[in-house]
Amino acid sequence: MSKPVILLDPHPRLRERIFDAGQWQRLNELADVIEDAAAPIPDAVVERWLPEAVAIIGQTPLPAERIARAPKLRALINVEGNFYQNVDYLACFARGISVLSIAPAFAVPVAEMSLALALDLARGVTTADASVRAGGELYGSAGNAGAVLLSGARVGIIGYGNIGRALHKLLAGFSAQVQIHDPWLPDNVLREEQAEPVSLETLLLSSQVIFILAGVTSENQGFLGQRELELIAPDSIVVLASRAGVIDFDAFADLAEAGRFRAATDVFPTEPLPADSPIRRSRLLLSPHRAGGMPAAMRAIGEMVLDDLGLILRGLPPVRLQPARRETILKLRSPPAQSYAKPVIAKTA
Amino acid sequence: MSKPVILLDPHPRLRERIFDAGQWQRLNELADVIEDAAAPIPDAVVERWLPEAVAIIGQTPLPAERIARAPKLRALINVEGNFYQNVDYLACFARGISVLSIAPAFAVPVAEMSLALALDLARGVTTADASVRAGGELYGSAGNAGAVLLSGARVGIIGYGNIGRALHKLLAGFSAQVQIHDPWLPDNVLREEQAEPVSLETLLLSSQVIFILAGVTSENQGFLGQRELELIAPDSIVVLASRAGVIDFDAFADLAEAGRFRAATDVFPTEPLPADSPIRRSRLLLSPHRAGGMPAAMRAIGEMVLDDLGLILRGLPPVRLQPARRETILKLRSPPAQSYAKPVIAKTA
Amino acid sequence: MSKPVILLDPHPRLRERIFDAGQWQRLNELADVIEDAAAPIPDAVVERWLPEAVAIIGQTPLPAERIARAPKLRALINVEGNFYQNVDYLACFARGISVLSIAPAFAVPVAEMSLALALDLARGVTTADASVRAGGELYGSAGNAGAVLLSGARVGIIGYGNIGRALHKLLAGFSAQVQIHDPWLPDNVLREEQAEPVSLETLLLSSQVIFILAGVTSENQGFLGQRELELIAPDSIVVLASRAGVIDFDAFADLAEAGRFRAATDVFPTEPLPADSPIRRSRLLLSPHRAGGMPAAMRAIGEMVLDDLGLILRGLPPVRLQPARRETILKLRSPPAQSYAKPVIAKTA
Amino acid sequence: MSKPVILLDPHPRLRERIFDAGQWQRLNELADVIEDAAAPIPDAVVERWLPEAVAIIGQTPLPAERIARAPKLRALINVEGNFYQNVDYLACFARGISVLSIAPAFAVPVAEMSLALALDLARGVTTADASVRAGGELYGSAGNAGAVLLSGARVGIIGYGNIGRALHKLLAGFSAQVQIHDPWLPDNVLREEQAEPVSLETLLLSSQVIFILAGVTSENQGFLGQRELELIAPDSIVVLASRAGVIDFDAFADLAEAGRFRAATDVFPTEPLPADSPIRRSRLLLSPHRAGGMPAAMRAIGEMVLDDLGLILRGLPPVRLQPARRETILKLRSPPAQSYAKPVIAKTA
């Protein structure tokens, strides 16, 4: 074998979902790709190829011993989107192994869905459609009492990572006054992006539209508690599109139900939502975790992985996937989604 | 009286809806405002004040004889949004009377609603919400088979007036490939706005997302017939947000029902929609004419009227309201909405 | 003759300069074009064709009597860029004749030159080049004591017509804080364009970079007098790119010479500048009226005229050329440039 | 001492130039800052504080032995702008020490200067100013034969690092067709930024305006040789703003002198330029290395260092300074400027 060896272990994703035919061909031109019918890939196969592998694509457990047995390894590419705590990341960093995530592939999909949900709440799209189906709908201004514009609105973004940035870009044409809270970023970074850095409290008190886009870390679980949610201005629009773990979900649902603000969510404390969950009959606009995992995101994963592998194999730094940062990777807590191989369907009794 | 006289005859709109308290005060500082408890304003009142009026705000009938009796008249401001054919517009132009419309106040509201409807169709927001309420919803990629992005999509805009321009601006952050068809505009105008001018046929054949934003004229009624609608690429997204009169609505609904494309509409051939209309149970995403008439539009009307009246009274040209054009005003056919003074509610037996 | 007749009288411009070969052919396809070897076109020729002409391209004198003898006339297109006071414009308006100017063709050229001059002053481009030629130049930060950025600067624009808008667009990537003074525009118009409306005094006191882009009217001649110019913040950058008539040019030059601010000008009270003018040896950055009249502007003139004639002949409103406004046309005083047919060269004894 | 210790060794920069009074105070609040009257800081001082230092700000030599003696070291911050090859960078990476550069502080300054030089060449600002001083200047279109617009032009950017990105942003309002060549970036990255990725050859052949912004590496020295420069389209505009080492400077100057293209340069093979260099009398537009080192850049250095130190001391990843990449740091060859402490002045006999 003269081509570099890559170990492909994408479980819980399916190879066919992240590489289309053309991408798969390009990958095989770049490298000898080791796969296995079993998913995840069996330990024996991992052990067999560790000494040869230049890159691992997947969520394979990599304790320090395995890393020590992989002298050629230059990149570990998570294709799930959340870093698992099953790798000795510090050993990777010490060795100069790039630890990369395909999370950026979901940024635009989640941002567009977040905007879709906010616009729906702003204009009552879903409820108006239902009213026409039920009959007795109100036309024109008679039905628009609560309708608001995003254009010119004060928009608050909580968490300015990939998704926050993608959403900010989508808002370019809205002349919105964007204020951002992200405790991991200096104010100057936000000002350079023409946004106003604000405290969480200011953001909650003064935003007309709030996007909650922060991932879960060991430090921020449930940071949007009852007290914080009660700061939200009456009749605001609140979209939760990152992880249920950052919020007191019951308080969130209760306040929405009470009409304190209008809210939409793409995530739930347990997924699928229990068949008898009262959330199913609530005033929340409900999206069953569909913000990210769409066909365009899958195509983007394939492109990003191929682009960065191409660079890495040429001895250049990767530029498209998200590199893990030594300082934060051990703090990340966003859970992977539950299953990718077969449809996740809510069962209702 | 030392202040100029303005005749206010906003029917079918209500004065309170188009001027809030602050705006109403500003208007009264600018001029002596003549109103009447009756709406529309009685002929006798019109006749009494014609010799004094510097501006008329409203849809008062103005045949040539009345114009001749209004020597001070400098502006006629339609606050309904559609030019009625009850004015001798050519006589106004000959006299140098500015004929103005508040239509631009609806541009951003309709554009945001159009985008909201397109994003809903692209991501299945309304149907997903309904599925969670019904139970058995599909999570994540399992439910996203048909999900598409607007970012990077080929977007076609039919009709590039106020609304088309506002929508184009909203799309600034979407990196979309925008192609526009507007037979009243030279190609260079569209190219200067970074859009591609295309024929109607090319637009229909090649767009992934189509916005129908053309008003009705004497020349274009029903120009989107069965033949044209069948050109639309399979599974495209089609949003109708201007007037039902430009389209063969039955063909539109039938093709959407057959799954040829995904479609949303804010307008209907008759409004309210008949109680037994099959449209109510169709696959169309249904919005009961709510795109324009929202509170923000009403506030904008007041601002625009005040700004332009201020200029006119200073001897300067108006810049915010839309001036009627001699060449086209007699061709305009977009009907006014049916009523503004009281809620329009669909009655269901 | 079955095609419509157009009278072409472009003097002081030359036909060859405003229509290239392809444009000339397109014009002749649209219409029968009447020219004459003499420039301006002789009265007899004008009189001969007045009864037939649908449009006049040029600065032909048109008193009311001539307009009365031109029953088919629908457009009068000034190709010089400044409306001459040799037309009975009110008679044109009464007849519904479109009075149009090619001024917009100069907007981007003048805006780019204005930016070029501002950047030159901000960074000392011209003086640094001269210093290297003379020897003894300072390198790097040693030579950069006065260097400033436009990015993030507070930029003031005086006059928000075609040029001001074009410049504002050019500044899109500079994250500048743009404040505008234009007494003919309501504040809301400027706010909608993401600029801050300010008084002239505030603009002069607080801007780091000032662009003077206002045309001359009967009301604003010399409005930037000694008193106003002294308000300008020390060491600011001031670019004069519209007309010398709006400013006390001597005070402007004196203050620049005294080092109060850095200044550039594209226009002069008399052009060519007298051979012995002290301005030639001043600290002003000097541009001999080259901001507008460049090849790209000439091509744009041809395109704009053809586009709008095409619309007018189809019975549609023109959209590219600038329509004269009844309220302001009699106030315009920007003088035409002196000659176009042969080079204007400063003679130095 | 309870605050963390930072070693400050900015030579050849001066501390006062990179931290203004307020920034200096903020730095001292963050840490105990060790300085020395001697510059660079004496070895003994370095050795004394290595065991304590959490960060080193400066270009201190750091062989592996020193790194081994610095157990608390978390960041090495180059404030010169070019990575010196006097550090065992791989040892830093193995230890997880962030290696950072203030190069981004120069991005906007160099980009604005590049644009200033391009606009000067496009419009002849410097030569026109000289012509007015000399007398006999040509006015208006007579002097504009070679004038071109950047708006709408095909612009080629060679090297898409900090400066290239900053320039691309500045061009946002120019509706330019931007094509980029950067062999370290996948095509998809450039497409996502709305630019067209092209080969070097295509860029040189087809661009109307070319910006050379690539730094020098061990692999690209002199990659713009005689053969490549001859590909440049006649009369194009070429701006060299990165390093003279990437180009065959003699060929560049000769071709510009021969009128093949218009060219400007901010850098020279030797600086200061020899007093008798023929470049001083050439047709090149000459800028004595002033693109980057301006006051705004110095202020930005201080801000960026403070922001990232603040994050590092909180255990968070730096986000403003440019992190060295393991794959490329050993290839970098851009030389530091010669001196910062005292003015660099060309001596002319």
Tab-separated table of C-alpha atoms in Angstrom, chain C residues 13 17 108-110 112-113 115-117 119-120 122-152 166 169-175 268 270-273 279-298 339-340 342-348, chain D residues 13 17 108-110 112-113 115-117 119-120 122-152 166 169-175 268 270-273 279-298 339-340 342-348:
chain	number	residue	atom	x	y	z
C	13	ARG	CA	-20.343	66.546	-25.352
C	17	ARG	CA	-17.998	59.970	-26.404
C	108	VAL	CA	-19.645	55.943	-8.771
C	109	PRO	CA	-16.727	57.660	-10.543
C	110	VAL	CA	-16.913	60.691	-8.258
C	112	GLU	CA	-14.370	56.385	-5.968
C	113	MET	CA	-12.272	59.489	-6.551
C	115	LEU	CA	-12.497	57.857	-1.472
C	116	ALA	CA	-9.140	57.837	-3.276
C	117	LEU	CA	-8.483	61.397	-2.154
C	119	LEU	CA	-7.320	57.594	1.628
C	120	ASP	CA	-4.442	59.585	0.166
C	122	ALA	CA	-5.251	59.558	5.568
C	123	ARG	CA	-2.049	57.795	4.638
C	124	GLY	CA	0.034	60.442	2.929
C	125	VAL	CA	0.344	58.484	-0.314
C	126	THR	CA	1.213	61.406	-2.571
C	127	THR	CA	3.571	63.096	-0.153
C	128	ALA	CA	5.327	59.828	0.659
C	129	ASP	CA	5.886	59.085	-3.005
C	130	ALA	CA	7.345	62.534	-3.456
C	131	SER	CA	9.587	62.020	-0.437
C	132	VAL	CA	11.080	58.848	-1.887
C	133	ARG	CA	11.757	60.645	-5.149
C	134	ALA	CA	13.418	63.495	-3.241
C	135	GLY	CA	15.306	61.207	-0.862
C	136	GLY	CA	15.340	61.211	2.915
C	137	GLU	CA	12.029	59.397	3.200
C	138	LEU	CA	10.931	58.042	6.557
C	139	TYR	CA	10.150	54.337	6.756
C	140	GLY	CA	7.415	52.567	8.622
C	141	SER	CA	6.096	54.008	11.844
C	142	ALA	CA	8.646	56.809	11.726
C	143	GLY	CA	6.713	58.224	8.796
C	144	ASN	CA	3.270	57.327	10.019
C	145	ALA	CA	2.733	59.792	12.863
C	146	GLY	CA	-0.353	61.293	11.248
C	147	ALA	CA	-1.661	58.175	9.533
C	148	VAL	CA	-5.278	57.314	10.300
C	149	LEU	CA	-7.741	54.635	9.267
C	150	LEU	CA	-11.086	55.149	7.598
C	151	SER	CA	-12.230	51.849	9.085
C	152	GLY	CA	-14.162	52.659	12.213
C	166	ALA	CA	-22.538	55.849	-4.097
C	169	LYS	CA	-22.090	52.087	-0.598
C	170	LEU	CA	-18.314	52.095	-1.150
C	171	LEU	CA	-17.881	52.506	2.602
C	172	ALA	CA	-19.896	49.346	3.326
C	173	GLY	CA	-16.784	47.375	4.257
C	174	PHE	CA	-15.203	50.056	6.427
C	175	SER	CA	-17.398	49.716	9.532
C	268	PHE	CA	-11.725	75.117	-8.253
C	270	THR	CA	-12.019	78.977	-11.881
C	271	GLU	CA	-10.926	76.169	-14.115
C	272	PRO	CA	-8.296	75.957	-15.430
C	273	LEU	CA	-6.614	77.286	-12.349
C	279	ILE	CA	-3.166	77.030	-4.835
C	280	ARG	CA	-0.675	75.270	-7.105
C	281	ARG	CA	1.921	75.440	-4.344
C	282	SER	CA	-0.457	74.837	-1.443
C	283	ARG	CA	-0.826	71.883	0.897
C	284	LEU	CA	-4.135	70.960	-0.725
C	285	LEU	CA	-4.174	67.660	-2.574
C	286	LEU	CA	-5.050	68.816	-6.078
C	287	SER	CA	-7.149	66.996	-8.656
C	288	PRO	CA	-7.958	68.848	-11.876
C	289	HIS	CA	-11.691	68.125	-12.060
C	290	ARG	CA	-11.172	64.498	-12.930
C	291	ALA	CA	-13.579	62.862	-10.511
C	292	GLY	CA	-16.418	62.336	-12.936
C	293	GLY	CA	-15.549	62.506	-16.597
C	294	MET	CA	-13.869	59.167	-17.125
C	295	PRO	CA	-14.428	56.494	-19.773
C	296	ALA	CA	-16.597	54.335	-17.505
C	297	ALA	CA	-18.926	57.300	-16.939
C	298	MET	CA	-19.251	57.835	-20.671
C	339	SER	CA	-15.804	72.453	-22.582
C	340	TYR	CA	-15.893	68.845	-23.585
C	342	LYS	CA	-11.270	69.542	-26.854
C	343	PRO	CA	-8.774	69.108	-24.048
C	344	VAL	CA	-8.866	71.710	-21.334
C	345	ILE	CA	-5.288	72.394	-20.437
C	346	ALA	CA	-3.940	74.841	-17.953
C	347	LYS	CA	-1.603	77.225	-19.698
C	348	THR	CA	1.436	78.190	-17.743
D	13	ARG	CA	9.294	47.461	19.582
D	17	ARG	CA	4.311	52.088	21.503
D	108	VAL	CA	-6.805	46.541	8.232
D	109	PRO	CA	-3.980	49.105	8.032
D	110	VAL	CA	-2.257	47.220	5.210
D	112	GLU	CA	-6.529	50.243	3.519
D	113	MET	CA	-3.115	51.239	2.210
D	115	LEU	CA	-6.702	50.041	-1.565
D	116	ALA	CA	-5.321	53.581	-1.383
D	117	LEU	CA	-2.478	52.619	-3.719
D	119	LEU	CA	-7.201	53.774	-6.275
D	120	ASP	CA	-4.269	56.112	-6.806
D	122	ALA	CA	-6.653	53.753	-11.107
D	123	ARG	CA	-7.223	57.498	-11.084
D	124	GLY	CA	-3.737	58.979	-11.277
D	125	VAL	CA	-4.106	60.908	-8.036
D	126	THR	CA	-0.405	61.385	-7.352
D	127	THR	CA	0.574	62.180	-10.915
D	128	ALA	CA	-2.335	64.600	-11.326
D	129	ASP	CA	-1.386	66.452	-8.166
D	130	ALA	CA	2.177	66.738	-9.455
D	131	SER	CA	0.896	67.984	-12.807
D	132	VAL	CA	-1.043	70.821	-11.187
D	133	ARG	CA	2.040	71.823	-9.233
D	134	ALA	CA	4.118	71.752	-12.421
D	135	GLY	CA	1.462	73.506	-14.518
D	136	GLY	CA	-0.083	72.405	-17.782
D	137	GLU	CA	-2.449	69.950	-16.132
D	138	LEU	CA	-5.260	68.406	-18.141
D	139	TYR	CA	-8.789	68.894	-16.843
D	140	GLY	CA	-11.662	66.467	-16.772
D	141	SER	CA	-11.978	63.830	-19.438
D	142	ALA	CA	-8.920	65.201	-21.250
D	143	GLY	CA	-6.824	63.888	-18.380
D	144	ASN	CA	-8.812	60.740	-17.744
D	145	ALA	CA	-7.888	58.564	-20.707
D	146	GLY	CA	-6.479	55.822	-18.519
D	147	ALA	CA	-8.810	56.221	-15.558
D	148	VAL	CA	-10.595	53.050	-14.485
D	149	LEU	CA	-13.043	52.070	-11.754
D	150	LEU	CA	-12.555	49.424	-9.116
D	151	SER	CA	-16.333	49.062	-8.917
D	152	GLY	CA	-17.275	46.125	-11.055
D	166	ALA	CA	-9.369	42.573	5.430
D	169	LYS	CA	-14.071	43.158	3.385
D	170	LEU	CA	-13.104	46.687	2.302
D	171	LEU	CA	-14.186	45.798	-1.224
D	172	ALA	CA	-17.693	44.840	-0.056
D	173	GLY	CA	-19.213	47.994	-1.536
D	174	PHE	CA	-17.408	47.827	-4.862
D	175	SER	CA	-19.432	45.042	-6.524
D	268	PHE	CA	11.603	46.981	-1.323
D	270	THR	CA	16.483	46.542	0.736
D	271	GLU	CA	15.104	49.143	3.071
D	272	PRO	CA	15.984	51.954	3.180
D	273	LEU	CA	16.223	52.064	-0.563
D	279	ILE	CA	13.595	52.901	-8.358
D	280	ARG	CA	13.435	56.398	-6.918
D	281	ARG	CA	12.958	57.812	-10.397
D	282	SER	CA	10.766	55.015	-11.731
D	283	ARG	CA	7.109	54.970	-12.689
D	284	LEU	CA	6.304	52.848	-9.647
D	285	LEU	CA	4.112	54.492	-7.034
D	286	LEU	CA	6.397	54.388	-4.016
D	287	SER	CA	5.429	53.912	-0.368
D	288	PRO	CA	8.243	53.572	2.150
D	289	HIS	CA	6.948	50.548	4.066
D	290	ARG	CA	4.163	52.489	5.705
D	291	ALA	CA	1.257	50.154	5.116
D	292	GLY	CA	1.223	48.546	8.545
D	293	GLY	CA	3.053	50.392	11.267
D	294	MET	CA	0.624	53.170	12.049
D	295	PRO	CA	-0.780	54.384	15.364
D	296	ALA	CA	-4.061	52.488	14.963
D	297	ALA	CA	-2.115	49.251	14.548
D	298	MET	CA	-0.181	49.926	17.730
D	339	SER	CA	14.336	48.686	13.552
D	340	TYR	CA	11.506	50.140	15.551
D	342	LYS	CA	14.391	55.007	16.206
D	343	PRO	CA	13.318	56.521	12.906
D	344	VAL	CA	14.483	54.724	9.805
D	345	ILE	CA	15.409	57.416	7.348
D	346	ALA	CA	16.848	57.012	3.908
D	347	LYS	CA	20.142	58.810	3.721
D	348	THR	CA	20.785	60.574	0.512
